[in-house]
Amino acid sequence: ALGVRSKGAIAKHIGALEKQGLISRKRENGTFGIELYPKNSVGNSVARIEWLEIPGESESDEASEEPLLVPNFLLGKSNANQLRAFLAPDDSMVEEQICKGDIVLVENRPFARDRDCVIVYVEEKGALIKKFFRRGADVELRSANSAFDDIVVPADQIEILGVYKGLLRPIS
C-alpha cells in the first residue's frame, strides 16, 4: 500500500516512527510486535495532560477520562507535568473569556496570589473557577460575570487546586 518493496526501507520507516515516539517495538519469545502510541510517550510534538483531581468526585467522573493530548507549541515554556486540565462548569468567568465547556489548563499548585484566576474547591459548592483575593482571614472568590455572586469564605474552608495558565475551546 505504501509502495515499499524492500525490508530495509520498511525497517527505516519503523525506526523513524520509533524515534518520534509514535510506536515501540517489542520482542518476546522469538516473536516481534509493534505497539502504537506507547503509554509512556506520545511523541516529541505532543504533551499528555492529565485531568485535575477534584476532591469528593468519584473515579468515574472527569478524572478517569483519557488524558488530554496537546501540541507542545501551545504550552510555551510551561512544563506539561505541572499542568492539569479542568472542564469549566459554568459561565461565571465569561468576561475573562472562559465559557462553560471550555478546557482550562491549570498549573497544579496549592497557593495563589491576589488577582490570580484559580480552580478552588469549596465544601458546599464543589470545584469553582474564580478570581482569588485575600481579605484578612477570609478569601474572596470573584466571578467575572455579573449574573454570578462573589463568594467570601474563611481561608481554611477552601482548597486551591490550581492556577489558570491557558484555555482550549472545543469547536462547536
PDB file of C-alpha atoms in Angstrom:
ATOM      1  CA  ALA A   1       0.000   0.000   0.000  1.00  0.00           C
ATOM      2  CA  LEU A   2       2.975   2.341   0.608  1.00  0.00           C
ATOM      3  CA  GLY A   3       4.868   1.305  -2.486  1.00  0.00           C
ATOM      4  CA  VAL A   4       7.791  -0.026  -0.442  1.00  0.00           C
ATOM      5  CA  ARG A   5       9.243  -3.314  -1.624  1.00  0.00           C
ATOM      6  CA  SER A   6      12.420  -3.847   0.400  1.00  0.00           C
ATOM      7  CA  LYS A   7      12.699  -4.961   4.013  1.00  0.00           C
ATOM      8  CA  GLY A   8      15.409  -2.349   4.562  1.00  0.00           C
ATOM      9  CA  ALA A   9      13.064   0.513   3.612  1.00  0.00           C
ATOM     10  CA  ILE A  10      10.385  -0.854   5.927  1.00  0.00           C
ATOM     11  CA  ALA A  11      12.939  -1.088   8.753  1.00  0.00           C
ATOM     12  CA  LYS A  12      13.927   2.577   8.191  1.00  0.00           C
ATOM     13  CA  HIS A  13      10.284   3.700   8.333  1.00  0.00           C
ATOM     14  CA  ILE A  14       9.678   1.715  11.518  1.00  0.00           C
ATOM     15  CA  GLY A  15      12.870   3.164  13.031  1.00  0.00           C
ATOM     16  CA  ALA A  16      11.776   6.712  12.197  1.00  0.00           C
ATOM     17  CA  LEU A  17       8.340   6.153  13.773  1.00  0.00           C
ATOM     18  CA  GLU A  18      10.028   4.718  16.854  1.00  0.00           C
ATOM     19  CA  LYS A  19      12.348   7.749  17.184  1.00  0.00           C
ATOM     20  CA  GLN A  20       9.301  10.038  17.055  1.00  0.00           C
ATOM     21  CA  GLY A  21       7.730   8.074  19.898  1.00  0.00           C
ATOM     22  CA  LEU A  22       4.713   7.008  17.853  1.00  0.00           C
ATOM     23  CA  ILE A  23       5.411   3.271  18.107  1.00  0.00           C
ATOM     24  CA  SER A  24       7.515   0.892  20.137  1.00  0.00           C
ATOM     25  CA  ARG A  25       8.950  -2.440  19.067  1.00  0.00           C
ATOM     26  CA  LYS A  26       8.518  -5.436  21.341  1.00  0.00           C
ATOM     27  CA  ARG A  27      10.415  -8.696  21.225  1.00  0.00           C
ATOM     28  CA  GLU A  28       9.137 -11.612  23.284  1.00  0.00           C
ATOM     29  CA  ASN A  29       9.909 -15.328  22.992  1.00  0.00           C
ATOM     30  CA  GLY A  30      11.314 -15.006  19.490  1.00  0.00           C
ATOM     31  CA  THR A  31       8.302 -13.048  18.169  1.00  0.00           C
ATOM     32  CA  PHE A  32       8.222  -9.379  17.260  1.00  0.00           C
ATOM     33  CA  GLY A  33       5.411  -6.907  17.744  1.00  0.00           C
ATOM     34  CA  ILE A  34       4.706  -3.216  17.384  1.00  0.00           C
ATOM     35  CA  GLU A  35       2.743  -1.180  19.913  1.00  0.00           C
ATOM     36  CA  LEU A  36       1.089   2.001  18.644  1.00  0.00           C
ATOM     37  CA  TYR A  37       1.239   5.128  20.835  1.00  0.00           C
ATOM     38  CA  PRO A  38       3.041   3.657  23.836  1.00  0.00           C
ATOM     39  CA  LYS A  39       1.618   4.703  27.207  1.00  0.00           C
ATOM     40  CA  ASN A  40       4.830   6.327  28.395  1.00  0.00           C
ATOM     41  CA  SER A  41       5.295   8.544  25.318  1.00  0.00           C
ATOM     42  CA  VAL A  42       3.124  10.156  22.689  1.00  0.00           C
ATOM     43  CA  GLY A  43       5.888  11.689  20.641  1.00  0.00           C
ATOM     44  CA  ASN A  44       8.046  14.752  20.892  1.00  0.00           C
ATOM     45  CA  SER A  45       5.454  17.091  19.440  1.00  0.00           C
ATOM     46  CA  VAL A  46       2.566  16.192  21.770  1.00  0.00           C
ATOM     47  CA  ALA A  47       2.215  16.544  25.559  1.00  0.00           C
ATOM     48  CA  ARG A  48      -0.023  14.409  27.739  1.00  0.00           C
ATOM     49  CA  ILE A  49      -2.075  16.481  30.215  1.00  0.00           C
ATOM     50  CA  GLU A  50      -3.910  14.649  32.997  1.00  0.00           C
ATOM     51  CA  TRP A  51      -7.296  15.841  34.286  1.00  0.00           C
ATOM     52  CA  LEU A  52      -7.349  17.749  37.571  1.00  0.00           C
ATOM     53  CA  GLU A  53      -8.355  15.583  40.517  1.00  0.00           C
ATOM     54  CA  ILE A  54     -11.324  17.122  42.319  1.00  0.00           C
ATOM     55  CA  PRO A  55     -11.830  16.160  45.992  1.00  0.00           C
ATOM     56  CA  GLY A  56     -15.060  14.266  46.553  1.00  0.00           C
ATOM     57  CA  GLU A  57     -15.527  13.248  42.914  1.00  0.00           C
ATOM     58  CA  SER A  58     -15.662   9.549  42.182  1.00  0.00           C
ATOM     59  CA  GLU A  59     -13.181   7.961  39.802  1.00  0.00           C
ATOM     60  CA  SER A  60     -15.876   7.523  37.165  1.00  0.00           C
ATOM     61  CA  ASP A  61     -16.021  11.302  36.725  1.00  0.00           C
ATOM     62  CA  GLU A  62     -13.742  13.571  34.721  1.00  0.00           C
ATOM     63  CA  ALA A  63     -10.532  12.393  36.429  1.00  0.00           C
ATOM     64  CA  SER A  64     -10.823   8.914  34.899  1.00  0.00           C
ATOM     65  CA  GLU A  65     -11.115  10.184  31.313  1.00  0.00           C
ATOM     66  CA  GLU A  66      -8.286   9.671  28.867  1.00  0.00           C
ATOM     67  CA  PRO A  67      -5.514  12.266  29.228  1.00  0.00           C
ATOM     68  CA  LEU A  68      -5.704  15.337  27.050  1.00  0.00           C
ATOM     69  CA  LEU A  69      -3.125  15.382  24.233  1.00  0.00           C
ATOM     70  CA  VAL A  70      -1.944  18.913  23.447  1.00  0.00           C
ATOM     71  CA  PRO A  71       0.653  20.069  20.889  1.00  0.00           C
ATOM     72  CA  ASN A  72       3.795  21.196  22.714  1.00  0.00           C
ATOM     73  CA  PHE A  73       3.920  24.532  20.894  1.00  0.00           C
ATOM     74  CA  LEU A  74       0.678  25.553  22.660  1.00  0.00           C
ATOM     75  CA  LEU A  75       2.288  25.089  26.079  1.00  0.00           C
ATOM     76  CA  GLY A  76       5.061  27.627  25.559  1.00  0.00           C
ATOM     77  CA  LYS A  77       7.567  27.355  28.403  1.00  0.00           C
ATOM     78  CA  SER A  78       5.118  25.571  30.727  1.00  0.00           C
ATOM     79  CA  ASN A  79       6.073  22.111  31.923  1.00  0.00           C
ATOM     80  CA  ALA A  80       3.414  19.590  30.862  1.00  0.00           C
ATOM     81  CA  ASN A  81       3.997  17.579  34.057  1.00  0.00           C
ATOM     82  CA  GLN A  82       2.857  20.562  36.148  1.00  0.00           C
ATOM     83  CA  LEU A  83      -0.306  21.204  34.111  1.00  0.00           C
ATOM     84  CA  ARG A  84      -3.761  19.701  34.582  1.00  0.00           C
ATOM     85  CA  ALA A  85      -6.962  20.046  32.549  1.00  0.00           C
ATOM     86  CA  PHE A  86     -10.260  21.229  34.047  1.00  0.00           C
ATOM     87  CA  LEU A  87     -13.653  21.474  32.355  1.00  0.00           C
ATOM     88  CA  ALA A  88     -15.244  24.874  33.087  1.00  0.00           C
ATOM     89  CA  PRO A  89     -18.549  24.098  34.867  1.00  0.00           C
ATOM     90  CA  ASP A  90     -20.359  27.386  34.158  1.00  0.00           C
ATOM     91  CA  ASP A  91     -20.140  30.881  32.638  1.00  0.00           C
ATOM     92  CA  SER A  92     -19.002  32.612  35.857  1.00  0.00           C
ATOM     93  CA  MET A  93     -15.772  33.794  34.175  1.00  0.00           C
ATOM     94  CA  VAL A  94     -17.220  34.784  30.791  1.00  0.00           C
ATOM     95  CA  GLU A  95     -15.752  38.323  30.983  1.00  0.00           C
ATOM     96  CA  GLU A  96     -12.318  36.642  31.217  1.00  0.00           C
ATOM     97  CA  GLN A  97     -13.251  34.703  28.026  1.00  0.00           C
ATOM     98  CA  ILE A  98     -13.771  31.415  29.927  1.00  0.00           C
ATOM     99  CA  CYS A  99     -17.106  29.827  28.994  1.00  0.00           C
ATOM    100  CA  LYS A 100     -18.957  26.725  30.131  1.00  0.00           C
ATOM    101  CA  GLY A 101     -17.440  23.637  28.498  1.00  0.00           C
ATOM    102  CA  ASP A 102     -14.021  25.210  27.872  1.00  0.00           C
ATOM    103  CA  ILE A 103     -10.984  23.169  28.837  1.00  0.00           C
ATOM    104  CA  VAL A 104      -8.928  25.220  31.266  1.00  0.00           C
ATOM    105  CA  LEU A 105      -5.240  24.379  31.633  1.00  0.00           C
ATOM    106  CA  VAL A 106      -4.098  24.992  35.196  1.00  0.00           C
ATOM    107  CA  GLU A 107      -0.732  24.891  36.909  1.00  0.00           C
ATOM    108  CA  ASN A 108      -1.034  22.250  39.610  1.00  0.00           C
ATOM    109  CA  ARG A 109      -0.135  24.213  42.789  1.00  0.00           C
ATOM    110  CA  PRO A 110      -1.813  24.769  46.170  1.00  0.00           C
ATOM    111  CA  PHE A 111      -1.243  28.535  46.520  1.00  0.00           C
ATOM    112  CA  ALA A 112      -2.257  31.682  44.674  1.00  0.00           C
ATOM    113  CA  ARG A 113      -1.605  35.415  44.655  1.00  0.00           C
ATOM    114  CA  ASP A 114      -4.241  38.136  44.690  1.00  0.00           C
ATOM    115  CA  ARG A 115      -5.963  38.528  41.305  1.00  0.00           C
ATOM    116  CA  ASP A 116      -4.945  35.034  40.125  1.00  0.00           C
ATOM    117  CA  CYS A 117      -7.645  33.077  38.338  1.00  0.00           C
ATOM    118  CA  VAL A 118      -7.836  29.820  40.298  1.00  0.00           C
ATOM    119  CA  ILE A 119      -9.614  26.498  40.420  1.00  0.00           C
ATOM    120  CA  VAL A 120     -10.714  26.212  44.018  1.00  0.00           C
ATOM    121  CA  TYR A 121     -12.638  23.570  45.931  1.00  0.00           C
ATOM    122  CA  VAL A 122     -15.245  24.884  48.391  1.00  0.00           C
ATOM    123  CA  GLU A 123     -17.005  22.339  50.651  1.00  0.00           C
ATOM    124  CA  GLU A 124     -20.641  23.087  49.792  1.00  0.00           C
ATOM    125  CA  LYS A 125     -20.115  24.317  46.241  1.00  0.00           C
ATOM    126  CA  GLY A 126     -17.563  21.900  44.747  1.00  0.00           C
ATOM    127  CA  ALA A 127     -14.895  22.971  42.252  1.00  0.00           C
ATOM    128  CA  LEU A 128     -15.159  26.552  41.008  1.00  0.00           C
ATOM    129  CA  ILE A 129     -13.139  28.811  38.757  1.00  0.00           C
ATOM    130  CA  LYS A 130     -12.869  32.343  40.185  1.00  0.00           C
ATOM    131  CA  LYS A 131     -10.529  35.290  40.778  1.00  0.00           C
ATOM    132  CA  PHE A 132      -8.700  34.999  44.119  1.00  0.00           C
ATOM    133  CA  PHE A 133      -8.421  37.841  46.684  1.00  0.00           C
ATOM    134  CA  ARG A 134      -7.271  37.657  50.330  1.00  0.00           C
ATOM    135  CA  ARG A 135      -9.371  39.561  52.875  1.00  0.00           C
ATOM    136  CA  GLY A 136      -7.686  39.041  56.258  1.00  0.00           C
ATOM    137  CA  ALA A 137      -8.666  35.571  57.475  1.00  0.00           C
ATOM    138  CA  ASP A 138     -11.145  35.241  54.612  1.00  0.00           C
ATOM    139  CA  VAL A 139     -10.831  34.724  50.894  1.00  0.00           C
ATOM    140  CA  GLU A 140     -12.997  36.470  48.318  1.00  0.00           C
ATOM    141  CA  LEU A 141     -13.690  34.492  45.164  1.00  0.00           C
ATOM    142  CA  ARG A 142     -14.888  36.881  42.456  1.00  0.00           C
ATOM    143  CA  SER A 143     -16.763  35.975  39.320  1.00  0.00           C
ATOM    144  CA  ALA A 144     -16.174  37.724  36.012  1.00  0.00           C
ATOM    145  CA  ASN A 145     -19.882  37.702  35.227  1.00  0.00           C
ATOM    146  CA  SER A 146     -22.435  39.994  36.895  1.00  0.00           C
ATOM    147  CA  ALA A 147     -25.030  37.178  36.878  1.00  0.00           C
ATOM    148  CA  PHE A 148     -22.936  35.245  39.441  1.00  0.00           C
ATOM    149  CA  ASP A 149     -22.406  36.270  43.072  1.00  0.00           C
ATOM    150  CA  ASP A 150     -18.973  36.649  44.596  1.00  0.00           C
ATOM    151  CA  ILE A 151     -18.169  34.274  47.442  1.00  0.00           C
ATOM    152  CA  VAL A 152     -16.438  35.150  50.720  1.00  0.00           C
ATOM    153  CA  VAL A 153     -15.310  32.170  52.809  1.00  0.00           C
ATOM    154  CA  PRO A 154     -12.782  31.584  55.593  1.00  0.00           C
ATOM    155  CA  ALA A 155      -9.405  30.721  54.092  1.00  0.00           C
ATOM    156  CA  ASP A 156      -9.310  27.376  55.905  1.00  0.00           C
ATOM    157  CA  GLN A 157     -12.515  26.213  54.166  1.00  0.00           C
ATOM    158  CA  ILE A 158     -11.133  26.265  50.634  1.00  0.00           C
ATOM    159  CA  GLU A 159      -8.518  24.245  48.793  1.00  0.00           C
ATOM    160  CA  ILE A 160      -6.669  25.803  45.857  1.00  0.00           C
ATOM    161  CA  LEU A 161      -6.332  23.105  43.194  1.00  0.00           C
ATOM    162  CA  GLY A 162      -4.511  25.101  40.541  1.00  0.00           C
ATOM    163  CA  VAL A 163      -3.864  28.447  38.886  1.00  0.00           C
ATOM    164  CA  TYR A 164      -5.075  29.327  35.373  1.00  0.00           C
ATOM    165  CA  LYS A 165      -2.432  29.066  32.632  1.00  0.00           C
ATOM    166  CA  GLY A 166      -4.369  28.674  29.363  1.00  0.00           C
ATOM    167  CA  LEU A 167      -7.553  27.736  27.609  1.00  0.00           C
ATOM    168  CA  LEU A 168      -8.706  25.294  24.945  1.00  0.00           C
ATOM    169  CA  ARG A 169     -12.128  25.792  23.425  1.00  0.00           C
ATOM    170  CA  PRO A 170     -13.776  22.826  21.692  1.00  0.00           C
ATOM    171  CA  ILE A 171     -15.140  23.619  18.231  1.00  0.00           C
ATOM    172  CA  SER A 172     -18.926  23.502  18.281  1.00  0.00           C
TER     173      SER A 172
END
